[in-house]
PDB file of C-alpha atoms in Angstrom:
ATOM      1  CA  MET A   9     -15.335  24.080   6.114  1.00 36.00           C
ATOM      2  CA  LEU A  10     -13.028  23.637   3.580  1.00 37.00           C
ATOM      3  CA  PRO A  11      -9.677  23.851   4.777  1.00 39.00           C
ATOM      4  CA  VAL A  12     -10.561  20.542   7.083  1.00 41.00           C
ATOM      5  CA  VAL A  13     -10.993  18.544   4.190  1.00 44.00           C
ATOM      6  CA  LEU A  14      -7.858  19.892   2.610  1.00 39.00           C
ATOM      7  CA  SER A  15      -5.533  19.354   5.256  1.00 41.00           C
ATOM      8  CA  ALA A  16      -7.251  15.704   5.714  1.00 47.00           C
ATOM      9  CA  ALA A  17      -6.231  15.060   2.288  1.00 46.00           C
ATOM     10  CA  LEU A  18      -2.794  16.501   2.848  1.00 43.00           C
ATOM     11  CA  ALA A  19      -2.199  14.230   5.773  1.00 45.00           C
ATOM     12  CA  ALA A  20      -3.434  11.256   3.718  1.00 43.00           C
ATOM     13  CA  ASP A  21      -0.867  11.915   1.140  1.00 51.00           C
ATOM     14  CA  SER A  22       1.985  11.239   3.373  1.00 71.00           C
ATOM     15  CA  ALA A  23       0.745   8.732   5.821  1.00 87.00           C
ATOM     16  CA  ARG A  24       3.023   5.967   6.697  1.00 92.00           C
ATOM     17  CA  SER A  25       0.349   4.116   8.761  1.00 96.00           C
ATOM     18  CA  ILE A  26      -3.531   3.689   8.243  1.00 98.00           C
ATOM     19  CA  ARG A  27      -3.612   5.371  12.086  1.00 97.00           C
ATOM     20  CA  GLN A  28      -2.546   8.696  10.725  1.00 97.00           C
ATOM     21  CA  ILE A  29      -5.744   9.055   8.494  1.00 98.00           C
ATOM     22  CA  ASP A  30      -8.050  11.558  10.077  1.00 98.00           C
ATOM     23  CA  PHE A  31     -11.481   9.428   9.492  1.00 98.00           C
ATOM     24  CA  LYS A  32     -13.483  11.762  11.423  1.00 98.00           C
ATOM     25  CA  ASN A  33     -12.909  14.313   8.707  1.00 98.00           C
ATOM     26  CA  TYR A  34     -13.044  12.210   5.616  1.00 98.00           C
ATOM     27  CA  ALA A  35     -14.605  12.096   2.019  1.00 98.00           C
ATOM     28  CA  TYR A  36     -16.358   8.285   1.845  1.00 98.00           C
ATOM     29  CA  ALA A  37     -17.632   6.776  -1.124  1.00 97.00           C
ATOM     30  CA  TRP A  38     -21.350   7.051  -0.974  1.00 96.00           C
ATOM     31  CA  ASP A  39     -24.645   6.117  -2.515  1.00 92.00           C
ATOM     32  CA  GLN A  40     -27.899   7.305  -0.705  1.00 85.00           C
ATOM     33  CA  PRO A  41     -29.654   4.699   0.561  1.00 85.00           C
ATOM     34  CA  GLY A  42     -32.578   3.069  -1.224  1.00 80.00           C
ATOM     35  CA  TYR A  43     -36.374   3.170  -0.174  1.00 79.00           C
ATOM     36  CA  GLY A  44     -36.918   0.644   2.790  1.00 85.00           C
ATOM     37  CA  VAL A  45     -34.564  -0.504   5.343  1.00 91.00           C
ATOM     38  CA  PRO A  46     -32.082  -3.249   5.307  1.00 93.00           C
ATOM     39  CA  SER A  47     -33.031  -6.367   6.748  1.00 92.00           C
ATOM     40  CA  THR A  48     -29.409  -8.142   6.620  1.00 94.00           C
ATOM     41  CA  TRP A  49     -25.980  -7.568   5.988  1.00 97.00           C
ATOM     42  CA  HIS A  50     -24.210  -7.571   2.486  1.00 97.00           C
ATOM     43  CA  TRP A  51     -21.080  -6.607   1.031  1.00 98.00           C
ATOM     44  CA  ILE A  52     -21.696  -3.733  -1.396  1.00 96.00           C
ATOM     45  CA  LYS A  53     -20.221  -4.706  -4.999  1.00 94.00           C
ATOM     46  CA  ALA A  54     -20.815  -1.615  -6.547  1.00 92.00           C
ATOM     47  CA  ARG A  55     -18.836   1.449  -6.830  1.00 93.00           C
ATOM     48  CA  ALA A  56     -20.073   4.388  -5.324  1.00 95.00           C
ATOM     49  CA  ARG A  57     -21.087   7.425  -7.662  1.00 94.00           C
ATOM     50  CA  THR A  58     -20.722  10.249  -5.161  1.00 96.00           C
ATOM     51  CA  SER A  59     -19.057  10.891  -1.804  1.00 97.00           C
ATOM     52  CA  VAL A  60     -20.064  12.347   1.685  1.00 97.00           C
ATOM     53  CA  THR A  61     -17.849  14.321   4.271  1.00 98.00           C
ATOM     54  CA  LEU A  62     -17.818  13.776   7.884  1.00 98.00           C
ATOM     55  CA  LEU A  63     -16.643  16.561   9.939  1.00 97.00           C
ATOM     56  CA  ASP A  64     -15.699  16.296  13.217  1.00 98.00           C
ATOM     57  CA  GLY A  65     -17.073  12.423  12.610  1.00 98.00           C
ATOM     58  CA  ILE A  66     -20.619  13.468  11.786  1.00 97.00           C
ATOM     59  CA  HIS A  67     -22.667  14.469   8.259  1.00 96.00           C
ATOM     60  CA  ASN A  68     -26.090  15.621   8.359  1.00 92.00           C
ATOM     61  CA  PHE A  69     -27.942  15.156   5.141  1.00 88.00           C
ATOM     62  CA  SER A  70     -30.063  18.307   6.177  1.00 75.00           C
ATOM     63  CA  PHE A  71     -31.718  20.285   3.292  1.00 64.00           C
ATOM     64  CA  ASP A  72     -32.748  24.054   3.845  1.00 64.00           C
ATOM     65  CA  GLY A  73     -35.162  24.829   5.996  1.00 64.00           C
ATOM     66  CA  ASP A  74     -35.124  21.177   7.766  1.00 61.00           C
ATOM     67  CA  PRO A  75     -35.050  21.036  11.690  1.00 63.00           C
ATOM     68  CA  PRO A  76     -31.610  20.042  13.067  1.00 60.00           C
ATOM     69  CA  TYR A  77     -33.383  16.875  14.115  1.00 64.00           C
ATOM     70  CA  GLY A  78     -35.403  14.485  12.401  1.00 74.00           C
ATOM     71  CA  VAL A  79     -33.017  14.313   9.454  1.00 84.00           C
ATOM     72  CA  PRO A  80     -30.675  11.293   8.064  1.00 91.00           C
ATOM     73  CA  SER A  81     -27.036  11.376   9.350  1.00 94.00           C
ATOM     74  CA  LEU A  82     -23.991   9.604   9.433  1.00 97.00           C
ATOM     75  CA  GLU A  83     -21.700   9.582  12.398  1.00 98.00           C
ATOM     76  CA  LEU A  84     -18.251   7.487  12.881  1.00 98.00           C
ATOM     77  CA  LEU A  85     -18.808   5.265  15.769  1.00 98.00           C
ATOM     78  CA  SER A  86     -15.610   3.248  15.639  1.00 98.00           C
ATOM     79  CA  ILE A  87     -12.260   2.359  13.961  1.00 98.00           C
ATOM     80  CA  THR A  88     -10.699  -1.076  14.452  1.00 98.00           C
ATOM     81  CA  TYR A  89      -7.208  -1.598  13.010  1.00 98.00           C
ATOM     82  CA  GLY A  90      -5.575  -5.054  12.335  1.00 98.00           C
ATOM     83  CA  ASP A  91      -3.793  -6.894   9.693  1.00 98.00           C
ATOM     84  CA  LEU A  92      -6.411  -8.380   7.362  1.00 98.00           C
ATOM     85  CA  ASP A  93      -4.433  -9.317   4.129  1.00 94.00           C
ATOM     86  CA  GLY A  94      -0.984 -10.495   5.969  1.00 93.00           C
ATOM     87  CA  ASP A  95       1.299  -8.228   4.616  1.00 94.00           C
ATOM     88  CA  GLY A  96       2.598  -6.839   8.247  1.00 95.00           C
ATOM     89  CA  ARG A  97       0.535  -3.505   8.008  1.00 96.00           C
ATOM     90  CA  GLU A  98      -2.128  -2.648   9.709  1.00 98.00           C
ATOM     91  CA  GLU A  99      -5.736  -2.067   7.781  1.00 98.00           C
ATOM     92  CA  ALA A 100      -8.743  -0.234   9.085  1.00 98.00           C
ATOM     93  CA  VAL A 101     -12.502  -1.009   9.773  1.00 98.00           C
ATOM     94  CA  VAL A 102     -14.407   2.268  10.056  1.00 98.00           C
ATOM     95  CA  ASP A 103     -18.058   1.817  11.304  1.00 98.00           C
ATOM     96  CA  LEU A 104     -20.161   4.379  10.381  1.00 98.00           C
ATOM     97  CA  LEU A 105     -23.802   4.469  11.833  1.00 98.00           C
ATOM     98  CA  TYR A 106     -26.699   5.737   9.192  1.00 96.00           C
ATOM     99  CA  SER A 107     -29.839   7.116  10.898  1.00 94.00           C
ATOM    100  CA  THR A 108     -32.699   7.946   9.031  1.00 89.00           C
ATOM    101  CA  GLY A 109     -34.129  10.627  11.302  1.00 85.00           C
ATOM    102  CA  GLY A 110     -36.377   7.998  12.982  1.00 86.00           C
ATOM    103  CA  THR A 111     -36.153   4.839  14.694  1.00 89.00           C
ATOM    104  CA  ALA A 112     -34.499   2.930  11.878  1.00 91.00           C
ATOM    105  CA  ASN A 113     -30.422   2.849  11.661  1.00 95.00           C
ATOM    106  CA  TRP A 114     -27.849   0.859  10.507  1.00 97.00           C
ATOM    107  CA  HIS A 115     -24.077   0.651   9.657  1.00 97.00           C
ATOM    108  CA  TYR A 116     -21.847   0.967   7.041  1.00 98.00           C
ATOM    109  CA  LEU A 117     -18.350  -0.446   7.230  1.00 98.00           C
ATOM    110  CA  TYR A 118     -15.368   0.849   5.118  1.00 98.00           C
ATOM    111  CA  VAL A 119     -12.171  -1.215   5.153  1.00 98.00           C
ATOM    112  CA  TYR A 120      -9.241   0.599   4.318  1.00 98.00           C
ATOM    113  CA  ALA A 121      -5.283  -0.186   3.662  1.00 97.00           C
ATOM    114  CA  ILE A 122      -2.549   2.006   3.319  1.00 96.00           C
ATOM    115  CA  ASP A 123      -1.261   2.247  -0.351  1.00 94.00           C
ATOM    116  CA  HIS A 124       1.703   4.534  -1.189  1.00 92.00           C
ATOM    117  CA  GLY A 125       1.155   7.136   1.682  1.00 93.00           C
ATOM    118  CA  ALA A 126      -2.670   7.433   1.049  1.00 95.00           C
ATOM    119  CA  PRO A 127      -5.873   5.377   2.044  1.00 97.00           C
ATOM    120  CA  ARG A 128      -7.238   2.521  -0.528  1.00 97.00           C
ATOM    121  CA  LEU A 129     -10.903   1.495  -0.204  1.00 98.00           C
ATOM    122  CA  LEU A 130     -10.666  -2.199  -0.154  1.00 97.00           C
ATOM    123  CA  ALA A 131     -14.383  -3.002   0.531  1.00 98.00           C
ATOM    124  CA  ARG A 132     -17.837  -1.821   2.169  1.00 98.00           C
ATOM    125  CA  LEU A 133     -20.613  -3.626   4.019  1.00 98.00           C
ATOM    126  CA  GLU A 134     -24.295  -2.323   4.736  1.00 97.00           C
ATOM    127  CA  SER A 135     -25.734  -4.016   7.888  1.00 97.00           C
ATOM    128  CA  GLY A 136     -29.189  -4.922   8.440  1.00 95.00           C
ATOM    129  CA  SER A 137     -31.267  -2.471  10.934  1.00 95.00           C
ATOM    130  CA  ARG A 138     -31.251  -3.068  14.468  1.00 94.00           C
ATOM    131  CA  ALA A 139     -32.844  -6.309  15.344  1.00 92.00           C
ATOM    132  CA  ASP A 140     -32.568  -7.391  11.628  1.00 93.00           C
ATOM    133  CA  GLY A 141     -28.856  -8.130  11.312  1.00 95.00           C
ATOM    134  CA  GLY A 142     -27.770  -4.922  12.959  1.00 96.00           C
ATOM    135  CA  LEU A 143     -23.820  -4.689  13.422  1.00 98.00           C
ATOM    136  CA  LEU A 144     -23.041  -5.481  17.376  1.00 97.00           C
ATOM    137  CA  ARG A 145     -19.389  -6.106  17.479  1.00 97.00           C
ATOM    138  CA  ILE A 146     -16.033  -5.840  15.065  1.00 98.00           C
ATOM    139  CA  ALA A 147     -12.973  -7.637  15.776  1.00 98.00           C
ATOM    140  CA  ILE A 148      -9.785  -8.345  13.906  1.00 98.00           C
ATOM    141  CA  GLN A 149      -7.903 -11.561  14.975  1.00 95.00           C
ATOM    142  CA  ASN A 150      -5.467 -13.845  12.897  1.00 95.00           C
ATOM    143  CA  ARG A 151      -6.290 -11.833   9.867  1.00 97.00           C
ATOM    144  CA  LYS A 152      -9.527 -12.318   9.978  1.00 98.00           C
ATOM    145  CA  LEU A 153     -12.755  -9.770  10.251  1.00 98.00           C
ATOM    146  CA  SER A 154     -14.547 -11.021  13.016  1.00 98.00           C
ATOM    147  CA  LEU A 155     -18.351  -9.241  12.903  1.00 98.00           C
ATOM    148  CA  ASP A 156     -21.482  -9.905  15.377  1.00 98.00           C
ATOM    149  CA  PHE A 157     -24.836  -9.228  14.003  1.00 97.00           C
ATOM    150  CA  ALA A 158     -28.127  -9.279  15.847  1.00 95.00           C
ATOM    151  CA  ASP A 159     -29.541 -12.487  15.299  1.00 96.00           C
ATOM    152  CA  GLU A 160     -33.330 -12.082  13.800  1.00 93.00           C
ATOM    153  CA  ARG A 161     -34.477 -15.145  15.115  1.00 93.00           C
ATOM    154  CA  LYS A 162     -33.949 -14.096  18.938  1.00 93.00           C
ATOM    155  CA  ARG A 163     -35.899 -10.589  18.101  1.00 91.00           C
ATOM    156  CA  VAL A 164     -37.220  -9.451  20.924  1.00 90.00           C
ATOM    157  CA  ALA A 165     -38.377  -6.018  19.208  1.00 87.00           C
ATOM    158  CA  ASP A 166     -37.645  -3.993  16.197  1.00 86.00           C
ATOM    159  CA  CYS A 167     -34.937  -2.593  18.093  1.00 89.00           C
ATOM    160  CA  CYS A 168     -33.534  -5.709  19.863  1.00 89.00           C
ATOM    161  CA  SER A 169     -32.440  -9.097  19.723  1.00 93.00           C
ATOM    162  CA  ASP A 170     -31.180 -11.558  22.736  1.00 93.00           C
ATOM    163  CA  GLY A 171     -28.826 -13.256  20.150  1.00 95.00           C
ATOM    164  CA  PHE A 172     -25.890 -12.961  17.846  1.00 97.00           C
ATOM    165  CA  ILE A 173     -24.497 -14.182  14.897  1.00 98.00           C
ATOM    166  CA  ARG A 174     -20.858 -14.350  14.396  1.00 98.00           C
ATOM    167  CA  VAL A 175     -19.288 -14.447  10.947  1.00 98.00           C
ATOM    168  CA  ALA A 176     -15.701 -14.570  10.003  1.00 98.00           C
ATOM    169  CA  TYR A 177     -14.368 -13.017   6.798  1.00 98.00           C
ATOM    170  CA  GLY A 178     -11.277 -13.324   5.227  1.00 98.00           C
ATOM    171  CA  TRP A 179      -9.515 -11.140   2.436  1.00 98.00           C
ATOM    172  CA  ARG A 180      -9.216 -13.663  -0.495  1.00 96.00           C
ATOM    173  CA  GLU A 181      -8.486 -12.724  -4.122  1.00 94.00           C
ATOM    174  CA  HIS A 182      -9.459  -8.894  -3.546  1.00 95.00           C
ATOM    175  CA  ARG A 183     -12.513  -9.407  -1.682  1.00 97.00           C
ATOM    176  CA  PHE A 184     -13.993 -10.429   1.495  1.00 98.00           C
ATOM    177  CA  VAL A 185     -15.114 -14.165   1.619  1.00 98.00           C
ATOM    178  CA  GLU A 186     -17.024 -16.098   4.661  1.00 98.00           C
ATOM    179  CA  ILE A 187     -14.707 -18.547   6.174  1.00 97.00           C
ATOM    180  CA  GLY A 188     -15.592 -21.264   8.607  1.00 96.00           C
ATOM    181  CA  PRO A 189     -18.828 -21.865  10.279  1.00 98.00           C
ATOM    182  CA  ARG A 190     -21.032 -19.230  11.503  1.00 98.00           C
ATOM    183  CA  GLU A 191     -21.288 -18.973  15.406  1.00 98.00           C
ATOM    184  CA  TYR A 192     -24.520 -18.279  17.558  1.00 97.00           C
ATOM    185  CA  GLY A 193     -24.891 -17.312  21.033  1.00 95.00           C
ATOM    186  CA  VAL A 194     -27.082 -15.522  23.691  1.00 95.00           C
ATOM    187  CA  LEU A 195     -25.964 -11.968  24.225  1.00 89.00           C
ATOM    188  CA  GLN A 196     -24.688 -11.557  27.625  1.00 78.00           C
ATOM    189  CA  ILE A 197     -26.520  -8.267  28.739  1.00 66.00           C
ATOM    190  CA  PRO A 198     -29.830  -8.168  26.638  1.00 52.00           C
ATOM    191  CA  ILE A 199     -30.306  -5.016  24.707  1.00 53.00           C
ATOM    192  CA  HIS A 200     -33.605  -4.206  25.151  1.00 47.00           C
TER     193      HIS A 200
END
């Protein structure tokens, strides 16, 4: 497995565009989630003390003797590209889904810029789980990061909500800040 990680690191050293980074085979800043399930989204301010490496888009947090199912995992779901800081170069918003091995799951967003041929982590976000502020949609438009979260007030069950909350973030003074009013809406196709 080591050659995959080394090749990803070598490719990162010479990248001219963030699109050249192999985020499916990449080491992400990581701290194991605390006990409990998150009930809302927030930007993670603390620096991670460790990292976790995805291989072919997934990492299983299994231990010797654990069955291959029912263990926590981290999986790359999507990458959204766009210029967030106005420098004319794209940034990448990497969406990783953390599954507990049971029914609870939530997202981690990693926002990267390219800096001297290597990816530089700008920010990390942890979403709530499923109907409690779970991440539904990611978009980048007009230098804004637009995120849709499940509206807990329109919860149908633990898994689902019939509504969303749209929050726009702008990159200001080396961090993301909420800009403009939040938008509330009804999901066109109910998730449940």
